[in-house]
mmCIF file of C-alpha atoms in Angstrom:
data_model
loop_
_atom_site.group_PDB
_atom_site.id
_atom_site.type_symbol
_atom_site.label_atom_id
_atom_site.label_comp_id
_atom_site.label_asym_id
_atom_site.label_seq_id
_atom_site.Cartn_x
_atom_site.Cartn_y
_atom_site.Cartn_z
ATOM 1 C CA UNK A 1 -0.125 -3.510 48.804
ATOM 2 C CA UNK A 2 0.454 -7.282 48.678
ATOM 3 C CA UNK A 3 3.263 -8.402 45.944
ATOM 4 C CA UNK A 4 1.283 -10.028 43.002
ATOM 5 C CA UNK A 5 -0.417 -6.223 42.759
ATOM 6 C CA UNK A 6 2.603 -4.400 43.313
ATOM 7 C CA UNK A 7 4.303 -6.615 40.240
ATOM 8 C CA UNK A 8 1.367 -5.943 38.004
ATOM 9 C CA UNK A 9 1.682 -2.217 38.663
ATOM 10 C CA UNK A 10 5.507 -2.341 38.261
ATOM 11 C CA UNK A 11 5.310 -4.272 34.877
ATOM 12 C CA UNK A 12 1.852 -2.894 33.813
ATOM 13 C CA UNK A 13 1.133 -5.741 33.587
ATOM 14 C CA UNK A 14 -3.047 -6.947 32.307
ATOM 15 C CA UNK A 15 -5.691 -6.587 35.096
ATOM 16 C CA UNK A 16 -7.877 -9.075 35.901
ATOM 17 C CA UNK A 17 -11.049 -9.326 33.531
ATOM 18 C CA UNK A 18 -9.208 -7.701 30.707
ATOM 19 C CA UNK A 19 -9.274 -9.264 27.450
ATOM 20 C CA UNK A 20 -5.976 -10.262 25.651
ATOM 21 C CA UNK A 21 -5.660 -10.141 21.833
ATOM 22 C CA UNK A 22 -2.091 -11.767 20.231
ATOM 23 C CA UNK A 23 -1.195 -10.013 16.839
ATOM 24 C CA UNK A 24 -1.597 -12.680 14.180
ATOM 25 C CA UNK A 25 0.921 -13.443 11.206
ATOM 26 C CA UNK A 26 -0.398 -10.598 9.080
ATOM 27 C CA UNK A 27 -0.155 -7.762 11.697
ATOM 28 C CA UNK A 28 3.195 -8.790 12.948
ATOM 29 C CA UNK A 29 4.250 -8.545 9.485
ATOM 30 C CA UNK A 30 3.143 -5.313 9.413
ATOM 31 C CA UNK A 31 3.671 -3.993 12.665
ATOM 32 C CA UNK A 32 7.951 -5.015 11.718
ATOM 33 C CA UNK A 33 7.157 -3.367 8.162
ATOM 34 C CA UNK A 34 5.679 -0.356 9.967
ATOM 35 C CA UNK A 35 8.132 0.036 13.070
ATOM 36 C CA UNK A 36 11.106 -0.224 11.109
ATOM 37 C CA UNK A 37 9.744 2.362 8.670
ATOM 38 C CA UNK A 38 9.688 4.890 11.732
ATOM 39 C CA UNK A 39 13.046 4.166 13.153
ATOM 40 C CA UNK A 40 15.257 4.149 9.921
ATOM 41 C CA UNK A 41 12.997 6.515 7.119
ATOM 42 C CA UNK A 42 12.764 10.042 7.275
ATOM 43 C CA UNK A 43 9.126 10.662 5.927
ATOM 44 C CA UNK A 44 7.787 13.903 4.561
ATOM 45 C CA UNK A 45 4.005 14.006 3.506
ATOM 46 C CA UNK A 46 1.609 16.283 1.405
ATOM 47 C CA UNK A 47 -2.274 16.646 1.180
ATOM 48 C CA UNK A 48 -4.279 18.572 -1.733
ATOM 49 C CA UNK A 49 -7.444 18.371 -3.216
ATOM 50 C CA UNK A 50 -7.996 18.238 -6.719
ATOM 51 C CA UNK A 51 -10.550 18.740 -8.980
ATOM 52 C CA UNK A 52 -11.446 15.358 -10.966
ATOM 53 C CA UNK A 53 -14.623 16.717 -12.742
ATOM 54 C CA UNK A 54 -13.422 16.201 -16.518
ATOM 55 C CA UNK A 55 -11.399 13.097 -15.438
ATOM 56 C CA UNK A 56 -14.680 11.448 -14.042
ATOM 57 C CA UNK A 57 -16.538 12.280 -16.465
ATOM 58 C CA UNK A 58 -14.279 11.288 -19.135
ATOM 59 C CA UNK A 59 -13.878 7.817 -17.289
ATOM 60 C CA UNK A 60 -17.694 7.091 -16.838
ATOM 61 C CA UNK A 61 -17.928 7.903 -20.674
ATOM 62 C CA UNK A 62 -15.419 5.831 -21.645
ATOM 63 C CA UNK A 63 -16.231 2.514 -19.028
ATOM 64 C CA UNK A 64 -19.539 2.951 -20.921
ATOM 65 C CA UNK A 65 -17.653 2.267 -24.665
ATOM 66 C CA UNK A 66 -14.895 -0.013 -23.339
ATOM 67 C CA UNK A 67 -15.056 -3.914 -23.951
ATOM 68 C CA UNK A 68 -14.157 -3.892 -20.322
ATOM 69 C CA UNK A 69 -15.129 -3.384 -16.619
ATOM 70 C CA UNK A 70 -13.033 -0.317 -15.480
ATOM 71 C CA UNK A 71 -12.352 1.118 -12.066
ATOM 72 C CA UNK A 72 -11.623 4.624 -11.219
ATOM 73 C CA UNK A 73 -8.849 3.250 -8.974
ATOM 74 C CA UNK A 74 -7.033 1.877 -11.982
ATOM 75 C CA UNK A 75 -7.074 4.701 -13.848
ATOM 76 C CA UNK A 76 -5.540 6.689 -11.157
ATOM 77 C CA UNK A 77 -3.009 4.085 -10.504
ATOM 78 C CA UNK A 78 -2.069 3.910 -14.611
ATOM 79 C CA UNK A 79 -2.128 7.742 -14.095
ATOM 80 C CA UNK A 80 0.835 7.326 -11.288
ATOM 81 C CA UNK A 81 2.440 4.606 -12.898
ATOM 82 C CA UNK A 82 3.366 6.983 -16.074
ATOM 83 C CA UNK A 83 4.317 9.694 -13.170
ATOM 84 C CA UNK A 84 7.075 7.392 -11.893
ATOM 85 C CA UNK A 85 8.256 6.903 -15.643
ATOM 86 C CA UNK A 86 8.829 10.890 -15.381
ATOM 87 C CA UNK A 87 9.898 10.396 -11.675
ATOM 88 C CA UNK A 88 12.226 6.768 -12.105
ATOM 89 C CA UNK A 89 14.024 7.524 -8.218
ATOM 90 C CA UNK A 90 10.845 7.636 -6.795
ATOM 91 C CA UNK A 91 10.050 4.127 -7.583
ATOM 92 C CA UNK A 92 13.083 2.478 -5.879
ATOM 93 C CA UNK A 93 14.262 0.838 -2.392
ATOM 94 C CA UNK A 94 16.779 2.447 -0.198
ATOM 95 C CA UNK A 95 19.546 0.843 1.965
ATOM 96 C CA UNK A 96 21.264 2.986 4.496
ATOM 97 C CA UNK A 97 23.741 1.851 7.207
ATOM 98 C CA UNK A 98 22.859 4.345 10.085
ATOM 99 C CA UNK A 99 26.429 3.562 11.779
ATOM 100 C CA UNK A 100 28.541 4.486 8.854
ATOM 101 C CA UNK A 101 26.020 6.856 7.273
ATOM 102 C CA UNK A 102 26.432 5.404 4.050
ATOM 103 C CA UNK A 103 23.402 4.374 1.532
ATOM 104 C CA UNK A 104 22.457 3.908 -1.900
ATOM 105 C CA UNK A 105 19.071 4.124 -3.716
ATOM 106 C CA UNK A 106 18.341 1.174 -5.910
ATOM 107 C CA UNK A 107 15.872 2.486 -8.717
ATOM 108 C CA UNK A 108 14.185 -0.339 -10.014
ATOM 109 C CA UNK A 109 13.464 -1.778 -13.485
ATOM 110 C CA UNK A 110 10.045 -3.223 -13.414
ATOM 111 C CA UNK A 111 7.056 -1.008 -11.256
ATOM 112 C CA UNK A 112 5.226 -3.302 -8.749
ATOM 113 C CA UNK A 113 3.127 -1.732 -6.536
ATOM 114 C CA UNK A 114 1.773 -2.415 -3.384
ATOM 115 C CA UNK A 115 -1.937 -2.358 -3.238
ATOM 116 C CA UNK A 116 -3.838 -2.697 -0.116
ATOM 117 C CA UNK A 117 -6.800 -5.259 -0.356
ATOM 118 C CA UNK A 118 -9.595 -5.756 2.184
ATOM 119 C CA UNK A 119 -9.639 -9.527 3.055
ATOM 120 C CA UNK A 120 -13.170 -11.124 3.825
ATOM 121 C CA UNK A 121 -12.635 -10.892 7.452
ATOM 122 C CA UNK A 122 -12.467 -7.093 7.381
ATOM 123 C CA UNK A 123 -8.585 -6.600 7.759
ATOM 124 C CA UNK A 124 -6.155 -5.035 5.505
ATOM 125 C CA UNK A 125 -3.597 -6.483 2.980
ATOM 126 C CA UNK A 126 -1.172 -5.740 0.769
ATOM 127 C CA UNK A 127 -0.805 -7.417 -2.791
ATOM 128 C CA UNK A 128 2.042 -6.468 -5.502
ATOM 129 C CA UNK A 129 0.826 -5.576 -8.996
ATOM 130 C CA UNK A 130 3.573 -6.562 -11.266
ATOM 131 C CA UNK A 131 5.287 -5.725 -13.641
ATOM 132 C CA UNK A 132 3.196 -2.473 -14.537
ATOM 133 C CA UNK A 133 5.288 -0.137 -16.874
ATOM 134 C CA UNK A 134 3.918 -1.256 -19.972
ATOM 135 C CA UNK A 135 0.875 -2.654 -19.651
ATOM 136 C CA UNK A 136 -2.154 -1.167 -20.626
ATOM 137 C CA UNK A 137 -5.277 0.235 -19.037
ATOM 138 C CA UNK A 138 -7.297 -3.148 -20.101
ATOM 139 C CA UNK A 139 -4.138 -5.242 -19.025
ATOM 140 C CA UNK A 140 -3.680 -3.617 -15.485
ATOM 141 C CA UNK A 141 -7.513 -3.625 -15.175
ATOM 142 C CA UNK A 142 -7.349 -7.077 -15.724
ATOM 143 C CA UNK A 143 -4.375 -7.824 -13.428
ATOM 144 C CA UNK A 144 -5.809 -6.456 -10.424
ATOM 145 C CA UNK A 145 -9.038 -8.300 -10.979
ATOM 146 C CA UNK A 146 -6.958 -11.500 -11.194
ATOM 147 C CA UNK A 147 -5.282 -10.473 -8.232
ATOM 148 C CA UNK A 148 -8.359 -9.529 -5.996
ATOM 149 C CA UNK A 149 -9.758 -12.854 -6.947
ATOM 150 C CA UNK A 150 -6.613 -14.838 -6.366
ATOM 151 C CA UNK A 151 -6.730 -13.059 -2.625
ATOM 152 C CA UNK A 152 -9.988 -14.817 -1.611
ATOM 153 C CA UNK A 153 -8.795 -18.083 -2.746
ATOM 154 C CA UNK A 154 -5.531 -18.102 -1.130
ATOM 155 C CA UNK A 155 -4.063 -18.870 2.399
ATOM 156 C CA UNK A 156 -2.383 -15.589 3.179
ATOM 157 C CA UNK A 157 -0.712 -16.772 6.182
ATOM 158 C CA UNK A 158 1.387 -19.746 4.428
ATOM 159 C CA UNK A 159 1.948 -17.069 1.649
ATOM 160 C CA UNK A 160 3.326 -14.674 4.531
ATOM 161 C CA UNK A 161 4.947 -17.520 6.380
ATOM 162 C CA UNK A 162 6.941 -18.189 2.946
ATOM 163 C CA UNK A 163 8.202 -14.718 2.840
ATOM 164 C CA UNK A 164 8.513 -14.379 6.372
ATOM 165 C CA UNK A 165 11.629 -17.369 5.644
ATOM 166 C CA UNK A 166 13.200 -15.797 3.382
ATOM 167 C CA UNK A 167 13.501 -12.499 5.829
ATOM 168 C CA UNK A 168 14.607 -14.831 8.366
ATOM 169 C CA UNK A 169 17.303 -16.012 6.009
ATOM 170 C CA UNK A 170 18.778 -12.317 5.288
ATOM 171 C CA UNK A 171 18.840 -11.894 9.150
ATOM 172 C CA UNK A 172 21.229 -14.747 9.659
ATOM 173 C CA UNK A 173 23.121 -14.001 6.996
ATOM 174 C CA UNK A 174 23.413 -10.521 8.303
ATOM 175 C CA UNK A 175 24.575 -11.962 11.441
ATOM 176 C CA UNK A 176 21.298 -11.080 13.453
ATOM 177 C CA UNK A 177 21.233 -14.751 14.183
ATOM 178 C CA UNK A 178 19.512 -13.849 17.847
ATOM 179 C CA UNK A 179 16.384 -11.529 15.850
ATOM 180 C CA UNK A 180 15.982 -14.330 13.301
ATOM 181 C CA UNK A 181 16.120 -17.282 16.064
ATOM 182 C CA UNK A 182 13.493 -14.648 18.077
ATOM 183 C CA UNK A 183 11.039 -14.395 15.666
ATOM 184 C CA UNK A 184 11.099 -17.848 14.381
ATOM 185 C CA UNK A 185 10.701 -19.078 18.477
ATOM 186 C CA UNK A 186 7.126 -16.971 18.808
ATOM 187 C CA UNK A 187 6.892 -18.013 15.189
ATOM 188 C CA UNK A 188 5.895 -21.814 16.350
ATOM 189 C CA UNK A 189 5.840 -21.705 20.393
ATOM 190 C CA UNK A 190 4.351 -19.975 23.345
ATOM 191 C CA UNK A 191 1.190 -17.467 23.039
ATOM 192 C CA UNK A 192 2.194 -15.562 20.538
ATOM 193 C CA UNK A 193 2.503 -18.270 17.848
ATOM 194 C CA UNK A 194 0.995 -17.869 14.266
ATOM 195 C CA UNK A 195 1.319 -21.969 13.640
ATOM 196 C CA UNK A 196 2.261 -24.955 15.112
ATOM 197 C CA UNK A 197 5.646 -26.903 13.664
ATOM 198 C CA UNK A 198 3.254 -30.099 12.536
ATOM 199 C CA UNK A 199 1.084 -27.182 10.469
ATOM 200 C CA UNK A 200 3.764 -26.237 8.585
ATOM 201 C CA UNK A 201 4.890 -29.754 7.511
ATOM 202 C CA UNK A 202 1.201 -30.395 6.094
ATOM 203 C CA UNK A 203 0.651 -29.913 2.609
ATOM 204 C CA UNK A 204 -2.860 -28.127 2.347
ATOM 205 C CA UNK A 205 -5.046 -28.868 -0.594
ATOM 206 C CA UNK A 206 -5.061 -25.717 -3.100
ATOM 207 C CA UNK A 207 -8.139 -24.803 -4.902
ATOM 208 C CA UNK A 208 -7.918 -25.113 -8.523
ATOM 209 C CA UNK A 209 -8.756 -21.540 -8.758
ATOM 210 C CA UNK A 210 -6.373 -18.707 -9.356
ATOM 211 C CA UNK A 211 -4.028 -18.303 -5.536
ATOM 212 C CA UNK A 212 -1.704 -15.899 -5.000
ATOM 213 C CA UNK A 213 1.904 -17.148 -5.032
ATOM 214 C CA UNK A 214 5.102 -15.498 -2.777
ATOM 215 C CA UNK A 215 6.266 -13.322 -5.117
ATOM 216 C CA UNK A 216 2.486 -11.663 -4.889
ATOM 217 C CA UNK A 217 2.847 -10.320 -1.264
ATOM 218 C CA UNK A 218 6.145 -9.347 -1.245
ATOM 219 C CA UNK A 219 7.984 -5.761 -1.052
ATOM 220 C CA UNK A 220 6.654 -3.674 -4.340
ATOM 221 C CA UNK A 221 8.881 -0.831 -5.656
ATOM 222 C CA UNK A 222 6.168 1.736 -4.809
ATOM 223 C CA UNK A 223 2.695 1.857 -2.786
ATOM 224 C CA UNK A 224 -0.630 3.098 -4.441
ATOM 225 C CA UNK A 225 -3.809 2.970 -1.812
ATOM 226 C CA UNK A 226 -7.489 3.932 -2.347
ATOM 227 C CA UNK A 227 -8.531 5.388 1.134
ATOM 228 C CA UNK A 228 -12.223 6.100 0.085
ATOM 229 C CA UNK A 229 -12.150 2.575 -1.570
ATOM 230 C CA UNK A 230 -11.213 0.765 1.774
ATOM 231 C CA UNK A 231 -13.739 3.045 4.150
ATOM 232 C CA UNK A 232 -17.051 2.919 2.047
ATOM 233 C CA UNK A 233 -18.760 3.663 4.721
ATOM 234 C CA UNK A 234 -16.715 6.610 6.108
ATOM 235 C CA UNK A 235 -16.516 8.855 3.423
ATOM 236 C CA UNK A 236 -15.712 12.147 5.158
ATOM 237 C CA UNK A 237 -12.575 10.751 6.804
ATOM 238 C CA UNK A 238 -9.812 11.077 4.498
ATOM 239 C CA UNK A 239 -5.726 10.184 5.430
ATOM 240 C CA UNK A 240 -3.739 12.629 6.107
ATOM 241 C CA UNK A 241 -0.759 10.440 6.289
ATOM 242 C CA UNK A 242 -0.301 7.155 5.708
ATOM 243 C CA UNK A 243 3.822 5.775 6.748
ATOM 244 C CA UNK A 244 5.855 4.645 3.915
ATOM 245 C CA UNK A 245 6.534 0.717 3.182
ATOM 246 C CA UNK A 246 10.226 -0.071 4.008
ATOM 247 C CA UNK A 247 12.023 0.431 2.046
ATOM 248 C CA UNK A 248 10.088 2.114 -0.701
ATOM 249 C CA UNK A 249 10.836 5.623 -0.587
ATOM 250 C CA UNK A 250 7.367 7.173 -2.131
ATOM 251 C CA UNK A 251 3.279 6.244 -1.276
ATOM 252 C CA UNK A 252 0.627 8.058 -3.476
ATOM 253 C CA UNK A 253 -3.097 7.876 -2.162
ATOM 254 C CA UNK A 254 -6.239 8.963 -3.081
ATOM 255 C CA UNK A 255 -9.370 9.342 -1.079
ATOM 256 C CA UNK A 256 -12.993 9.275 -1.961
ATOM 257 C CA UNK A 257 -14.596 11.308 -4.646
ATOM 258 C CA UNK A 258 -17.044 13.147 -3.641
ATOM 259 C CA UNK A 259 -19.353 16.083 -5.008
ATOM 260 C CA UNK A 260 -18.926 19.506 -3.250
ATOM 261 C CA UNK A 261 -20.118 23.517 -3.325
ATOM 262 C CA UNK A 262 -16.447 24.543 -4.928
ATOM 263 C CA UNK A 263 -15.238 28.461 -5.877
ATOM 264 C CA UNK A 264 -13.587 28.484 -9.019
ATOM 265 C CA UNK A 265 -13.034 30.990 -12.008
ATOM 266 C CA UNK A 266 -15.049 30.318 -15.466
ATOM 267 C CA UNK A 267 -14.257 30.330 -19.404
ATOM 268 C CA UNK A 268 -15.464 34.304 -18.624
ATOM 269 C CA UNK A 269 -12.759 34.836 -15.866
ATOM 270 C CA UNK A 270 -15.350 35.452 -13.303
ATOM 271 C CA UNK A 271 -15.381 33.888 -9.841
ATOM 272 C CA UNK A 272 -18.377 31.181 -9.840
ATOM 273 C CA UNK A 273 -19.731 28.482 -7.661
ATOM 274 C CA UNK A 274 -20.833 25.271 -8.662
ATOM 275 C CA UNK A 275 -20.633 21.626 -7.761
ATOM 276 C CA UNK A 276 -17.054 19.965 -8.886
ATOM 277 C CA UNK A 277 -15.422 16.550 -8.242
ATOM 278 C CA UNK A 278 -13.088 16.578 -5.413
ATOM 279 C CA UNK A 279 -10.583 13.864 -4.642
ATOM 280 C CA UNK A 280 -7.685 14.454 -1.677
ATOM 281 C CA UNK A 281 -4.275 13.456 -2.614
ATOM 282 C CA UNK A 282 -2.106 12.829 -0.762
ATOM 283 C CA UNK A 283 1.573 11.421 -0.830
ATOM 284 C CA UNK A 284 4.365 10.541 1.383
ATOM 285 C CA UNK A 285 8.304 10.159 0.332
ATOM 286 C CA UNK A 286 11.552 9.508 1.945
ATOM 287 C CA UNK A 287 13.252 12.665 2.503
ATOM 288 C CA UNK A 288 16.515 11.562 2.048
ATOM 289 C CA UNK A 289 15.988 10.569 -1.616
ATOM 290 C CA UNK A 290 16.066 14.553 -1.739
ATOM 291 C CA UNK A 291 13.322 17.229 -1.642
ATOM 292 C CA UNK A 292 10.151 18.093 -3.366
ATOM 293 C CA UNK A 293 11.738 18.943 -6.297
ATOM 294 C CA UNK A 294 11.929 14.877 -6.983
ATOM 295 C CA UNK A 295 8.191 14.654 -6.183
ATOM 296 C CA UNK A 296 7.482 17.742 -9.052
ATOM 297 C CA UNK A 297 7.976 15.494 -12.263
ATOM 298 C CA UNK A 298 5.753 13.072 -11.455
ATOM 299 C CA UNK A 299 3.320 15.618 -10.024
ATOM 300 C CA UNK A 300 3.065 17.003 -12.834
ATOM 301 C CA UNK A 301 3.072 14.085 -15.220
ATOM 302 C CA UNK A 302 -0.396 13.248 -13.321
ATOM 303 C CA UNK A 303 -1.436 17.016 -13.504
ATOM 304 C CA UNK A 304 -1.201 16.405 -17.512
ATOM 305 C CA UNK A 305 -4.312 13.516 -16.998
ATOM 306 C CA UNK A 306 -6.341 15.750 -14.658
ATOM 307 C CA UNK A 307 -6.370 18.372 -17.303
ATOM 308 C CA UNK A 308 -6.503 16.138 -20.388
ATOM 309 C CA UNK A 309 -8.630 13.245 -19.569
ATOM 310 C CA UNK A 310 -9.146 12.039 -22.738
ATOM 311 C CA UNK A 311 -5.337 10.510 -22.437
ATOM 312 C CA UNK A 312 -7.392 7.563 -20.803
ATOM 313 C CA UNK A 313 -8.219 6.093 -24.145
ATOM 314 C CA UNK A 314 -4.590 6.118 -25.433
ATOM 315 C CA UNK A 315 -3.712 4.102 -22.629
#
């Protein structure tokens, strides 16, 4: 076996003819966001279906009446936004020092979540609706509009890059001087750079539309995502489990609604069969915020809109 093989086999390292792809800015933002989620969270997750029959057809009565375009996805993320009122330590960040096995939960004033946008290019990212506690069902409506507008008009990677500073910044501080000097090397140099040092000194011209700013893309409180509302086209595959954002503690998501052949009992008490709306839940927390029992409020809070969906006008 001559030496360049035996070195290729020894690092496993690429073969000849195969083809090489470098993460770019956004997915080495989220594979750090995702890595260090498995190596310092301890996630538990739950799936469920539910039966959305009155809520959808409460909400397609009432997008007919209202003086403005509503989603389905916004009602089900006002719907979890007045769960975490009922469930406040679920919508926090936690810092824990695994060498001294101390911690502390921060529960957070405002609730900004994370909501994952598909860009034009096909991939995935996150935006931070802020600020959502009191705002109403035509304000958040609004708000994410503004935001999924904002999102085409932007240039994600300086927004990143901004953010990706500041990170830097806490590392030194930290003393992780080598990490931050690491990542800001393959930042600017060598293959896997996301932008050359002259790019970064050019000021590009903004469009006078609405653009996302820094504080846009950074870490929400909580995560909300739409699973049937990022694969259209897919809409028998629904998550299972989906890893928390560090260092949120709790993810709700929703899949696609879909009609299906369900058993249930009717106003007579007998067992009957008929088609119902079914949307999967599913949710993922941070078992060391505690147990289910911290989940149950705001389960339950959202149970109250499933089985009184006329609440959607009040909001």
């Amino acid at each position: 076996m001559k030496l360049k093989q035996y070195m290729r086999l020894a690092f496993n390292s690429p073969a000849e003819g195969d083809e090489i792809e470098y993460f770019n800015l956004k997915k080495r933002c989220a594979g750090y966001i995702f890595t260090k989620t498995q190596n310092d969270t301890v996630g538990a997750s739950c799936f469920y279906e539910v039966d959305v029959t009155e809520l959808w057809n409460e909400y397609k009565a009432y997008k007919q009446e209202a003086d403005f375009d509503l989603s389905f996805n916004v009602v089900m993320m006002k719907a979890l936004i007045e769960g975490l009122k009922a469930a406040p330590r679920l919508n926090a960040h936690l810092d824990f020092n695994k060498k001294s096995t101390t911690g502390r939960l921060i529960i957070k004033k405002h609730i900004d979540i994370s909501m994952p946008v598909r860009l034009e290019n096909g991939e995935t990212f996150t935006v931070k609706v802020r600020e959502t506690e009191n705002k109403s069902l035509k304000a958040l409506q609004a708000q994410v509009d503004f935001l999924l507008k904002a999102t085409k008009n932007s240039d994600i990677d300086r927004l990143l890059l901004d953010n990706l500073s500041y990170r830097l910044t806490g590392f030194a501080l930290k003393g992780k001087l080598i990490t931050s000097l690491m990542q800001l090397f393959t930042g600017f140099f060598g293959k896997n750079k996301v932008m050359s040092v002259s790019d970064l000194f050019k000021k590009k011209k903004l469009p006078k539309k609405a653009t996302l700013v820094p504080q846009d893309v950074n870490e929400g409180t909580v995560c909300f995502t739409n699973w049937g509302m990022l694969n259209e086209k897919f809409t028998p595959a629904n998550v299972g489990y989906a890893p928390l954002l560090y260092p949120q503690v709790f993810l709700y998501g929703i899949g696609t609604v879909s009609d299906r052949e369900y058993a249930f009992r009717n106003e007579r008490g007998e067992v009957d069969i008929g088609v119902k709306k079914i949307m999967p839940v599913h949710f993922t927390f941070d078992h060391r915020i505690g147990a289910l029992d911290d989940v149950m409020p705001l389960l339950r809070k959202i149970e109250e809109v499933f089985e009184n969906p006329e609440i959607i006008r009040e909001w």
